[in-house]
Amino acid sequence: MPSADHDLGPQHLSVPAKTVTREPRDRSPEHAEPSRFIPHVQGLRAIAVLCVVLYHFWPGRLTGGYIGVDIFFVISGFLITAHLMRELTATGTVKLGQFWARRARRLLPASLLVLLFCAVVVMSPYLMPTSALPNEVREILASTFYVENWYLALNSADYLNHSGSPTTVQHYWSLSLEEQFYVMWPLIMLLAAWIGVKFFRGARRRVIITALGIVTVVSFAFCVVFTITNPAPAYFVTFGRMWQFGVGALIALVPMLRVRGAVGSFVLGWGGILLLLYVAFTFDGQTPFPGYMAALPTLGAAAVIAAANTERWWYPTRILAIRPAQFVGDISYSLYLWHWPLIVIAPSVPFWGLTIYHRVALLVLCFVLAWLTKRFVEDPARGWKVLTSRPARVTLWSSLAAMIVVGLVAASAWFVNAPLYGQGTRDIAELQQNPPDCFGAASVLDSSCADADFGDTILPAPGFAGIDRPENPDCFVQLTDSRPVSCTFGSDDPDAPRVALIGDSHAYQLLSTFQRMADENGWQLVTWFKGACPWNATPLSTPGAFGAACTEWRERVQNAIDDADLDAVFTAAIATTPYSAAGYDSSYDAAVAGYRDAWSTVTERGIPVITVVDNPVWETDPNKCLRTHDMSECDGPRSDLLVENDPLRGAASGLDSVTLLDFTDVFCGADTCAPVVGGANIYRDQDHLTVTFADTLAPWYTEAIQTALANRVAS
């Protein structure tokens, strides 16, 4: 994330001190050594923040823009280490209280302002869906106390492949990690300096460089291994990112790493910029990251920082020093803070659209807010005499008090809306128990409902659709978890028909519906689910630990299926799953062959398979549109939302032992697809069905399974 330490930051590079001046006891002597201005690093900040912002606005265009955060980590390691080393050289120590107080004055005012804004927005059901309330409040609290990265890591969030609805403060993970760096880094340097004085004849600088080098190497090794074994949490874990700060630190401490020769500086600087642009446009959500791939943007940023020659106007050091780049670098911290909440909130604002013009207008608004925050919050807070003229503990206690206030506002958002949230959950439960006649899919599939008209009815309401999901997450494994977790529901009668439900999240979305079907029909339901991992014999094209975990899960589940006494198998999968095309003409052909291979393991035992063509996949949650626009304005083009060739349809074609259900005409008309059918809200996010709507398809699921069971008995 962009640090706000502009006055001591990348503009300053330490040189040997000639004199030691006495500073007031309550002030950190951060200018104890002379320094020279290096504005091209401020321009590098502009590249970093623009990468992140444009990636969030247009993820399909700048697919690797998330590497902007890695650039910031390198810059922060460089500027903070240079500052700490200046103080250590001048005074022999670091006044930790003053150091942390200065960080608090620079970072907290703008940060807490944006968090306060998010807490107020969350409090309003008109600007934020009520279903998002619990996650929003929890993450605002985690961000306020700078542990958001650990919250996301422990909850297995996947930053690059997030399939749900991210909160307004998810981007605070990088700020949290950087604050943890500010706490640990001076402690490491102080310990190394003490060891240098105590055991190495005062060789503080050499021991500090050695210590930080060891931290960098060990952290990089940890990052590579952890990304392979646990890619989602690896993105957020603090020690897995320390090596990027360490790379910047070594540039600050080792003079020979700063290239001053004209040719070397030119090549290094432009090479670093081109490398950053390359990874920004070629990396994507499938890139194993951070891991060893993070070395590319890290070294690219390091190369730009290390390029020191400024003799010619066409050198990168001079290009990055032009006024527009300096301006963006100046506001980078506030721009990073503001852009993400506005992106999340904007679709829910009444009368706000999702066109390119609205996005550009929102981007401009982000810049305006960033400049205003820099001018009227960041800059004044750094020099606020009521804090700077007093001991460090005043700033630190004041910071804690401000954080508590923001936390209380966030908590009050829950208390204010908890009754509404509770009522919404009860309304959904009542709706599922007693749905209206001809509701949902019945309005299309039941000929007796041809005249049904639900008008503007949307159930569940768009603000609550997000919580209308299956209630058995313990039956659903994700990410790198390859355990063949199985759950059993329905009848305990040993003679009851055993029906298996297998697949990815598009199979899991049917769980609650199938539980009711099992209870009503006297079946025993057994399940196996893994996120983004359909029941298919063809490997995914997804590299790294996730693809390997999917393959392992399939093998272990297949062993369980082979040992199970089943009477029918129902499977579903998202149609956009990326399959490896190795050995086939296309990934589609590979997917079709993989489904047939997997299904044959049960059909050859006489067990029928039932599958279903996938539902539409929207670019964004249609509930955002439904909350602020007329229902008719929220339809989407059929050609954009449906996969032209669903491999499930191709795999089922011509197989007598496989029944294919196709509800495409329920979701879509000839040209468009609707988010609401027969008064039923279809989606809880951009591609998963609400339980309420899935329940309206239950009669047709039941009929297909009963027919398959009857045919098996007859044969």
XYZ file of C-alpha atoms in Angstrom:
715
model
C 0.000 0.000 0.000
C 1.177 3.574 -0.564
C 2.888 4.985 2.481
C 2.162 8.557 3.446
C 5.718 9.261 4.609
C 6.430 11.705 1.824
C 8.696 14.050 3.774
C 11.157 11.366 4.815
C 10.362 8.849 2.171
C 11.748 7.922 -1.183
C 13.004 11.451 -1.739
C 15.778 10.951 0.820
C 18.864 8.802 0.587
C 21.296 8.674 3.471
C 24.932 9.749 3.150
C 27.615 9.640 5.832
C 26.974 12.005 8.708
C 29.527 14.700 9.469
C 28.062 16.081 12.693
C 25.614 15.027 15.350
C 23.081 17.640 16.454
C 21.104 17.469 19.638
C 17.370 17.108 19.055
C 14.625 17.914 21.559
C 13.997 14.891 23.746
C 10.499 14.318 22.372
C 11.318 14.470 18.680
C 12.742 11.819 16.409
C 15.872 13.127 14.617
C 14.858 11.908 11.220
C 16.962 14.561 9.505
C 20.021 13.736 11.596
C 21.919 13.004 8.387
C 21.975 15.118 5.231
C 19.968 13.724 2.360
C 19.362 14.423 -1.297
C 16.101 14.579 -3.164
C 15.276 11.634 -5.491
C 11.835 12.403 -6.904
C 11.776 9.529 -9.410
C 10.840 7.187 -6.564
C 7.829 9.394 -5.921
C 6.974 8.870 -9.577
C 7.294 5.128 -9.004
C 4.566 5.515 -6.400
C 2.354 6.922 -9.153
C 2.931 3.813 -11.281
C 2.112 1.600 -8.299
C -1.133 3.287 -7.315
C -2.335 3.572 -10.923
C -1.724 -0.160 -11.396
C -3.901 -0.990 -8.383
C -6.649 1.528 -9.131
C -6.966 0.681 -12.835
C -6.915 -3.033 -12.001
C -9.842 -2.558 -9.636
C -11.771 -0.406 -12.107
C -11.047 -2.594 -15.166
C -9.731 -5.977 -14.003
C -10.214 -7.457 -17.454
C -7.919 -4.871 -19.050
C -5.060 -4.624 -16.548
C -5.162 -8.208 -15.310
C -1.976 -7.999 -13.254
C -2.432 -4.546 -11.792
C -2.463 -6.009 -8.303
C 1.358 -5.958 -8.449
C 1.146 -2.268 -7.536
C 0.978 -3.333 -3.894
C 4.289 -5.194 -4.287
C 5.870 -2.008 -5.628
C 4.696 -0.137 -2.543
C 6.236 -2.738 -0.264
C 9.635 -2.273 -1.918
C 9.361 1.521 -1.680
C 8.409 1.336 2.000
C 11.297 -0.979 2.786
C 13.647 1.462 1.086
C 12.438 4.681 2.698
C 11.837 3.376 6.233
C 15.155 1.551 6.399
C 17.008 4.639 5.156
C 15.284 6.736 7.822
C 16.029 4.280 10.633
C 19.641 3.935 9.547
C 20.100 7.700 9.560
C 18.840 7.858 13.124
C 20.942 4.902 14.228
C 24.052 6.423 12.656
C 23.447 9.821 14.215
C 22.353 8.835 17.728
C 23.233 5.180 18.155
C 19.602 4.182 18.705
C 16.020 4.637 17.488
C 13.423 6.326 19.623
C 10.695 3.788 19.021
C 7.937 5.837 20.624
C 8.690 8.801 18.397
C 9.070 6.617 15.337
C 5.705 4.950 15.868
C 4.064 8.260 16.791
C 5.213 9.802 13.522
C 3.865 6.834 11.584
C 0.550 7.213 13.396
C 0.311 10.923 12.581
C 1.046 10.225 8.931
C -1.140 7.201 8.352
C -4.030 7.090 10.789
C -5.944 10.334 10.117
C -6.717 9.565 6.467
C -7.082 5.838 7.147
C -9.558 6.308 9.998
C -11.479 8.920 8.017
C -12.147 6.415 5.223
C -13.013 3.687 7.728
C -15.449 6.057 9.439
C -17.007 6.795 6.059
C -17.372 3.053 5.376
C -18.925 2.467 8.802
C -21.519 5.180 8.160
C -22.294 3.761 4.711
C -22.700 0.256 6.129
C -25.138 1.672 8.646
C -27.479 2.688 5.818
C -29.546 -0.098 4.225
C -30.029 2.215 1.248
C -26.331 2.198 0.365
C -25.292 -1.297 1.425
C -27.218 -4.581 1.226
C -28.200 -5.654 4.718
C -26.955 -9.162 3.972
C -23.407 -7.758 3.821
C -23.649 -6.232 7.294
C -21.873 -8.909 9.410
C -18.851 -9.198 7.124
C -18.589 -5.442 6.699
C -18.597 -4.779 10.438
C -16.073 -7.529 11.177
C -13.674 -6.342 8.495
C -13.985 -2.665 9.427
C -13.028 -3.624 12.978
C -10.128 -5.741 11.712
C -8.953 -2.883 9.489
C -9.267 -0.308 12.257
C -6.852 -2.273 14.421
C -4.641 -3.257 11.463
C -5.165 -7.015 11.427
C -7.230 -7.200 8.230
C -4.580 -9.252 6.454
C -4.720 -11.914 9.173
C -8.520 -11.866 9.197
C -8.568 -12.574 5.456
C -5.829 -15.194 5.736
C -7.593 -17.059 8.540
C -10.902 -16.933 6.660
C -9.301 -18.256 3.468
C -10.231 -15.265 1.346
C -8.919 -15.483 -2.229
C -7.948 -11.945 -3.254
C -7.330 -12.735 -6.912
C -10.289 -15.068 -7.452
C -12.923 -13.699 -5.142
C -16.271 -15.169 -6.184
C -18.406 -13.455 -3.573
C -18.919 -9.827 -2.629
C -15.786 -8.216 -1.183
C -16.260 -5.657 1.563
C -15.582 -1.939 1.331
C -12.360 -2.345 3.338
C -10.814 -5.500 1.913
C -7.961 -3.407 0.475
C -6.867 -2.552 4.033
C -5.059 -5.884 4.142
C -1.950 -4.207 2.706
C -2.133 -1.295 5.133
C -2.402 -3.762 8.002
C 0.622 -5.682 6.768
C 2.632 -2.494 6.371
C 1.770 -1.296 9.869
C 3.015 -4.627 11.180
C 6.218 -3.996 9.221
C 6.591 -0.630 10.970
C 6.416 -2.394 14.316
C 8.803 -5.267 13.539
C 11.425 -3.643 11.314
C 12.932 -1.153 13.790
C 13.020 -3.889 16.424
C 14.982 -6.152 14.070
C 17.383 -3.332 13.208
C 17.870 -2.360 16.860
C 18.598 -5.972 17.819
C 21.079 -6.286 14.956
C 22.728 -2.996 15.941
C 23.099 -4.201 19.544
C 24.652 -7.462 18.350
C 27.045 -5.463 16.157
C 28.178 -3.326 19.071
C 28.309 -6.188 21.577
C 29.984 -8.918 19.548
C 31.412 -7.400 16.329
C 33.394 -4.373 17.521
C 30.742 -1.831 16.707
C 30.038 -3.065 13.147
C 26.408 -2.064 13.374
C 25.783 -1.374 9.718
C 27.344 -4.618 8.543
C 25.390 -6.688 11.064
C 22.155 -4.873 10.200
C 22.688 -5.589 6.507
C 23.423 -9.231 7.312
C 20.335 -9.553 9.530
C 18.017 -7.959 6.991
C 19.546 -10.102 4.257
C 18.803 -13.243 6.252
C 15.224 -12.089 6.920
C 14.802 -11.382 3.201
C 16.078 -14.769 2.051
C 14.142 -16.765 4.664
C 10.961 -14.788 4.000
C 11.260 -15.369 0.244
C 11.726 -19.109 0.757
C 8.710 -19.161 3.075
C 6.665 -17.204 0.519
C 7.484 -19.628 -2.300
C 6.681 -22.729 -0.257
C 3.558 -21.305 1.384
C 2.189 -20.105 -1.965
C 2.503 -23.652 -3.273
C 0.839 -25.230 -0.253
C -1.666 -22.511 0.768
C -1.975 -19.906 -2.000
C -4.945 -17.932 -0.652
C -3.619 -17.135 2.848
C -0.087 -16.777 1.445
C -1.237 -13.576 -0.238
C -1.891 -11.941 3.137
C 0.507 -13.495 5.668
C 2.983 -10.929 6.987
C 6.191 -12.973 6.969
C 5.535 -14.094 3.407
C 5.849 -10.446 2.332
C 8.794 -9.287 4.459
C 11.290 -10.132 1.721
C 9.804 -7.428 -0.504
C 10.453 -4.816 2.169
C 13.885 -6.380 2.582
C 14.768 -5.854 -1.085
C 14.036 -2.143 -0.720
C 15.968 -2.067 2.556
C 19.108 -3.520 0.980
C 19.063 -0.864 -1.750
C 18.968 1.774 0.976
C 21.845 0.217 2.941
C 24.241 -1.044 0.252
C 25.665 1.837 -1.832
C 26.912 -0.424 -4.607
C 23.300 -1.403 -5.380
C 22.540 2.176 -6.457
C 23.688 2.598 -10.052
C 24.967 6.104 -10.850
C 26.584 5.433 -14.224
C 24.687 6.949 -17.155
C 24.321 3.784 -19.248
C 23.702 1.459 -16.329
C 21.118 3.770 -14.788
C 19.331 4.227 -18.117
C 19.140 0.482 -18.788
C 18.237 -0.423 -15.221
C 15.550 2.241 -14.864
C 13.781 1.637 -18.156
C 14.229 -2.110 -17.795
C 12.491 -1.945 -14.420
C 9.606 0.111 -15.808
C 9.137 -2.212 -18.795
C 9.198 -5.238 -16.483
C 6.503 -3.671 -14.292
C 4.339 -2.926 -17.320
C 4.866 -6.450 -18.637
C 3.693 -8.145 -15.444
C 0.823 -5.668 -15.009
C -0.596 -6.672 -18.395
C 0.287 -10.387 -18.429
C -0.238 -11.599 -14.859
C -3.788 -12.513 -13.891
C -5.817 -14.359 -11.280
C -4.360 -17.697 -12.393
C -0.754 -16.613 -11.828
C 0.674 -18.413 -8.762
C 1.108 -15.354 -6.577
C 2.901 -14.116 -4.572
C 5.419 -17.002 -4.609
C 8.406 -16.862 -6.931
C 6.406 -14.891 -9.515
C 6.323 -11.913 -7.133
C 10.075 -11.609 -7.670
C 9.414 -10.004 -11.067
C 7.503 -6.893 -9.902
C 9.696 -6.715 -6.785
C 12.913 -6.651 -8.804
C 11.343 -4.291 -11.331
C 10.523 -1.790 -8.580
C 13.981 -2.269 -7.058
C 15.612 -1.560 -10.424
C 13.734 1.731 -10.790
C 14.706 2.816 -7.273
C 18.342 1.835 -7.812
C 18.663 3.859 -11.042
C 20.224 7.081 -9.758
C 21.550 9.032 -12.750
C 19.529 12.106 -13.749
C 21.734 13.683 -16.432
C 19.386 13.531 -19.418
C 15.681 14.334 -19.743
C 14.915 10.966 -21.331
C 16.272 9.010 -18.367
C 13.555 7.320 -16.302
C 14.700 9.270 -13.262
C 13.737 12.478 -15.062
C 10.548 11.175 -16.716
C 9.189 9.961 -13.378
C 10.005 13.360 -11.862
C 7.616 15.323 -14.081
C 4.859 17.173 -12.280
C 1.890 14.881 -13.155
C 3.762 11.838 -11.838
C 4.740 13.747 -8.705
C 1.140 14.830 -8.141
C -0.187 11.272 -8.382
C 2.621 10.081 -6.134
C 1.753 12.790 -3.605
C -1.898 11.710 -3.364
C -1.203 7.976 -3.770
C -1.971 7.082 -0.151
C -5.378 8.772 -0.099
C -6.146 7.567 -3.625
C -5.509 3.996 -2.510
C -7.735 4.486 0.527
C -10.707 5.972 -1.325
C -10.888 4.139 -4.622
C -11.979 0.700 -3.413
C -14.877 1.707 -1.116
C -16.281 3.893 -3.888
C -16.071 1.014 -6.391
C -17.963 -1.274 -4.001
C -20.566 1.310 -3.006
C -21.249 2.976 -6.371
C -23.437 0.241 -7.928
C -25.782 0.505 -4.925
C -26.208 4.267 -5.182
C -29.642 5.202 -6.584
C -29.594 6.411 -10.183
C -25.940 5.443 -10.610
C -25.219 3.231 -13.578
C -22.431 0.844 -14.512
C -21.486 2.274 -17.912
C -17.982 3.282 -18.930
C -18.957 6.918 -18.365
C -19.975 6.211 -14.788
C -16.692 4.424 -14.142
C -14.650 7.283 -15.549
C -16.652 9.779 -13.479
C -16.057 7.651 -10.385
C -12.335 7.526 -11.137
C -12.246 11.316 -11.354
C -14.116 11.530 -8.045
C -11.481 9.273 -6.469
C -8.737 11.680 -7.525
C -10.668 14.676 -6.202
C -11.277 13.028 -2.827
C -7.645 11.927 -2.655
C -6.404 15.474 -3.258
C -8.814 16.928 -0.706
C -7.777 14.339 1.870
C -4.091 15.004 1.231
C -4.592 18.765 1.441
C -6.916 18.975 4.433
C -6.259 15.794 6.426
C -2.851 14.236 5.746
C -0.739 17.399 5.622
C -2.281 19.234 8.606
C -2.241 16.108 10.804
C 1.511 15.616 10.329
C 2.267 18.975 11.840
C -0.539 19.274 14.393
C 1.228 20.994 17.263
C -1.093 19.645 19.937
C 0.591 16.293 19.236
C 4.035 17.159 17.825
C 4.900 19.415 20.776
C 4.098 16.710 23.317
C 5.662 13.341 24.182
C 5.094 10.436 21.804
C 2.705 8.723 24.187
C 0.161 11.518 23.627
C 0.034 10.704 19.921
C -0.113 6.967 20.571
C -2.895 7.188 23.149
C -4.813 9.638 20.959
C -4.464 7.229 18.045
C -5.823 4.375 20.115
C -8.749 6.534 21.234
C -9.544 7.462 17.610
C -9.404 3.805 16.602
C -11.797 2.886 19.392
C -14.225 5.600 18.245
C -14.209 4.230 14.695
C -14.681 0.712 16.061
C -17.671 1.865 18.117
C -19.262 3.487 15.074
C -18.799 0.255 13.121
C -20.263 -1.771 15.986
C -23.216 0.595 16.185
C -23.914 -0.134 12.514
C -24.588 -3.709 13.564
C -26.755 -2.792 16.549
C -28.801 -0.338 14.481
C -29.468 -2.858 11.709
C -29.469 -6.141 13.638
C -33.290 -6.169 14.009
C -33.662 -5.594 10.255
C -31.114 -8.329 9.539
C -32.912 -10.737 11.855
C -36.286 -9.948 10.315
C -34.871 -10.496 6.838
C -33.562 -13.945 7.723
C -36.935 -14.882 9.253
C -38.771 -13.643 6.151
C -36.595 -15.836 3.928
C -37.227 -18.882 6.104
C -40.985 -18.218 5.987
C -40.859 -17.736 2.213
C -39.124 -21.072 1.734
C -41.671 -22.844 3.929
C -44.715 -21.227 2.292
C -43.896 -19.938 -1.204
C -46.675 -18.316 -3.270
C -48.410 -20.329 -5.962
C -46.693 -20.297 -9.363
C -43.632 -18.733 -7.753
C -40.235 -18.714 -9.469
C -39.516 -21.416 -12.052
C -43.103 -22.657 -11.916
C -44.212 -19.464 -13.661
C -42.338 -20.700 -16.752
C -42.352 -24.496 -16.465
C -45.881 -25.117 -15.132
C -48.477 -24.696 -17.880
C -51.167 -23.897 -15.303
C -49.180 -20.786 -14.291
C -49.138 -19.176 -17.711
C -51.192 -16.214 -16.496
C -49.253 -15.662 -13.242
C -48.160 -12.057 -12.773
C -46.024 -11.028 -9.804
C -45.586 -7.430 -10.920
C -42.616 -5.794 -9.151
C -42.336 -8.503 -6.483
C -38.754 -9.565 -5.701
C -38.352 -12.281 -3.056
C -36.030 -12.403 -1.261
C -35.464 -8.658 -1.381
C -32.239 -7.619 -3.163
C -30.769 -6.426 0.128
C -31.086 -9.908 1.646
C -30.392 -12.240 -1.263
C -26.757 -12.575 -0.209
C -27.660 -14.532 2.923
C -30.000 -16.932 1.095
C -27.448 -19.722 0.835
C -27.010 -23.315 2.079
C -26.308 -23.550 5.803
C -23.781 -26.387 5.771
C -20.374 -24.847 4.950
C -18.727 -27.718 6.818
C -19.736 -29.951 3.895
C -17.925 -27.730 1.367
C -14.119 -27.702 1.025
C -12.254 -24.925 -0.752
C -8.904 -23.746 -2.065
C -6.087 -26.219 -1.298
C -8.155 -28.453 0.977
C -8.295 -31.894 -0.647
C -10.107 -33.792 2.109
C -12.957 -35.898 0.655
C -15.481 -34.444 3.105
C -18.833 -36.200 2.895
C -22.136 -35.322 4.545
C -25.272 -37.438 4.848
C -28.853 -36.183 5.132
C -32.368 -37.557 4.888
C -33.564 -41.043 5.728
C -31.743 -43.368 8.119
C -33.529 -46.406 6.698
C -30.854 -48.807 5.356
C -33.210 -49.660 2.480
C -33.759 -46.013 1.485
C -32.556 -45.034 -2.031
C -29.119 -43.393 -1.783
C -28.677 -40.307 -3.968
C -25.299 -38.579 -4.271
C -24.878 -34.853 -4.966
C -21.357 -34.142 -6.260
C -19.536 -31.141 -7.703
C -18.328 -27.589 -7.199
C -20.142 -24.589 -5.727
C -22.841 -24.865 -8.409
C -23.666 -28.276 -6.979
C -23.369 -27.006 -3.398
C -25.887 -24.239 -4.152
C -28.526 -26.988 -4.484
C -27.793 -28.599 -1.111
C -30.641 -27.092 0.921
C -33.110 -27.890 -1.847
C -31.904 -31.488 -2.083
C -32.075 -31.874 1.699
C -35.801 -31.032 1.548
C -36.268 -33.365 -1.411
C -34.569 -36.198 0.469
C -36.734 -35.634 3.543
C -39.932 -35.490 1.491
C -39.164 -38.546 -0.657
C -37.510 -40.838 1.862
C -34.090 -40.743 0.219
C -30.687 -40.741 1.847
C -28.587 -37.892 0.435
C -24.770 -38.138 0.456
C -22.625 -35.213 -0.731
C -19.106 -34.349 -1.902
C -18.321 -30.689 -2.735
C -15.187 -28.701 -3.508
C -15.134 -25.092 -4.658
C -14.170 -24.587 -8.337
C -13.497 -28.319 -8.726
C -16.180 -30.185 -10.715
C -16.487 -33.962 -10.770
C -14.403 -34.444 -13.915
C -11.406 -36.601 -14.818
C -9.586 -33.888 -16.801
C -7.114 -31.782 -14.758
C -7.729 -28.071 -14.375
C -5.460 -25.666 -16.205
C -5.077 -23.775 -12.915
C -1.416 -24.044 -11.883
C 0.085 -24.612 -8.474
C -1.411 -25.924 -5.286
C -5.038 -25.287 -6.175
C -4.983 -27.393 -9.322
C -3.069 -30.127 -7.502
C -5.558 -30.085 -4.615
C -8.465 -30.447 -7.048
C -6.839 -33.471 -8.674
C -6.149 -35.045 -5.291
C -9.691 -34.344 -4.064
C -11.162 -35.990 -7.158
C -9.052 -39.102 -6.698
C -10.007 -39.420 -3.038
C -13.693 -38.777 -3.732
C -13.642 -41.276 -6.572
C -12.301 -43.910 -4.177
C -15.164 -43.098 -1.808
C -17.704 -43.303 -4.644
C -16.302 -46.660 -5.765
C -16.870 -47.995 -2.250
C -20.327 -46.438 -1.840
C -23.635 -48.168 -2.449
C -25.430 -45.544 -4.557
C -28.679 -45.601 -6.499
C -28.316 -42.331 -8.415
C -25.823 -39.495 -8.787
C -26.667 -35.832 -9.418
C -23.858 -33.493 -10.445
C -23.580 -29.825 -11.453
C -20.702 -27.484 -12.302
C -19.971 -23.963 -13.446
C -19.502 -23.901 -17.208
C -16.522 -21.521 -17.145
C -14.167 -23.898 -15.302
C -10.709 -23.802 -16.967
C -9.618 -27.282 -18.080
C -6.245 -28.368 -19.412
C -6.420 -29.012 -23.157
C -3.364 -31.272 -23.188
C -4.059 -34.180 -25.518
C -7.273 -32.657 -26.910
C -8.182 -30.217 -29.660
C -9.626 -27.739 -27.149
C -10.370 -27.285 -23.471
C -14.043 -27.897 -24.325
C -13.239 -31.321 -25.768
C -11.070 -32.048 -22.729
C -13.916 -31.103 -20.383
C -16.451 -33.258 -22.246
C -14.123 -36.259 -22.196
C -13.374 -35.696 -18.506
C -17.047 -35.661 -17.533
C -17.715 -38.834 -19.467
C -14.736 -40.570 -17.878
C -15.848 -39.596 -14.373
C -19.473 -40.568 -14.970
C -18.496 -43.917 -16.463
C -17.194 -45.024 -13.060
C -20.793 -45.167 -11.831
C -22.794 -45.753 -15.020
C -20.798 -48.940 -15.667
C -22.116 -50.144 -12.302
C -25.674 -49.437 -13.478
C -25.988 -46.213 -11.445
C -27.724 -43.420 -13.413
C -26.346 -39.890 -13.563
C -28.448 -36.714 -13.659
C -26.854 -33.388 -14.535
C -27.991 -29.865 -15.362
C -26.908 -27.172 -17.801
C -25.267 -24.337 -15.904
C -27.101 -21.142 -15.006
C -26.008 -17.720 -16.361
C -22.906 -16.043 -14.934
C -23.142 -12.258 -14.513
C -20.255 -9.797 -14.503
C -21.437 -8.401 -11.169
C -24.116 -9.269 -8.640
C -27.460 -8.291 -10.263
C -28.814 -7.430 -6.812
C -26.759 -4.235 -6.982
C -28.871 -3.178 -9.929
C -32.147 -4.449 -8.455
C -31.675 -2.368 -5.300
C -31.532 0.907 -7.215
C -33.196 0.353 -10.584
C -36.427 -0.931 -12.039
C -36.408 -4.697 -12.556
C -36.661 -4.353 -16.334
C -33.458 -2.282 -16.406
C -31.419 -5.102 -14.862
C -31.718 -7.708 -17.621
C -28.478 -8.810 -19.291
C -27.694 -9.922 -22.852
C -28.040 -13.671 -23.224
C -24.893 -13.811 -25.355
C -22.828 -12.290 -22.519
C -24.195 -14.356 -19.642
C -24.411 -17.862 -21.066
C -21.499 -20.014 -22.189
C -22.081 -20.882 -25.814
C -21.138 -24.527 -25.341
C -21.583 -25.898 -21.839
C -19.434 -29.056 -21.668
C -22.034 -30.692 -19.434
C -24.514 -30.570 -22.304
C -21.940 -31.999 -24.696
C -20.942 -34.749 -22.274
C -24.523 -35.876 -21.656
C -25.451 -35.926 -25.339
C -26.065 -39.447 -26.615
C -25.622 -41.222 -23.260
C -28.660 -43.304 -22.315
C -27.540 -43.594 -18.691
C -27.300 -39.809 -18.235
C -30.273 -37.469 -17.832
C -29.720 -33.828 -18.811
C -31.858 -31.059 -17.333
C -31.832 -27.718 -19.132
C -33.503 -24.739 -17.442
C -32.002 -22.130 -19.752
C -35.466 -20.991 -20.865
C -36.326 -20.291 -17.237
C -33.350 -17.972 -16.829
C -33.367 -16.389 -20.276
C -35.580 -15.320 -23.113
C -34.558 -15.194 -26.745
C -32.163 -12.259 -26.292
C -31.867 -11.429 -22.589
C -31.574 -13.106 -19.203
C -33.484 -11.829 -16.167
C -32.381 -11.710 -12.525
C -35.983 -12.214 -11.347
C -38.445 -14.838 -12.588
C -41.980 -15.295 -11.281
C -41.281 -12.929 -8.363
C -38.262 -15.013 -7.252
C -34.860 -13.407 -6.909
C -32.631 -15.862 -8.772
C -29.143 -14.902 -7.615
C -27.371 -14.340 -4.299
C -24.233 -13.112 -6.086
C -23.013 -12.951 -9.670
C -23.447 -16.657 -10.432
C -24.921 -18.591 -7.480
C -28.635 -19.255 -7.085
C -30.584 -18.301 -4.005
C -31.923 -21.275 -2.080
C -35.375 -19.732 -2.520
C -35.142 -19.932 -6.301
C -33.475 -23.365 -6.329
C -36.418 -24.622 -4.269
C -38.779 -23.620 -7.091
C -36.923 -26.065 -9.365
C -37.325 -28.910 -6.851
C -40.325 -30.570 -8.595
C -38.292 -31.010 -11.783
C -35.164 -32.190 -9.954
C -37.342 -34.658 -8.052
C -39.038 -35.947 -11.174
C -35.702 -36.569 -12.917
C -34.251 -38.435 -9.924
C -37.400 -40.502 -9.386
C -37.448 -41.475 -13.056
C -33.774 -42.484 -12.908
C -34.377 -44.538 -9.748
C -37.429 -46.229 -11.277
C -35.568 -47.098 -14.467
C -32.731 -48.594 -12.453
C -35.135 -50.751 -10.443
C -36.909 -51.803 -13.625
C -33.665 -52.819 -15.273
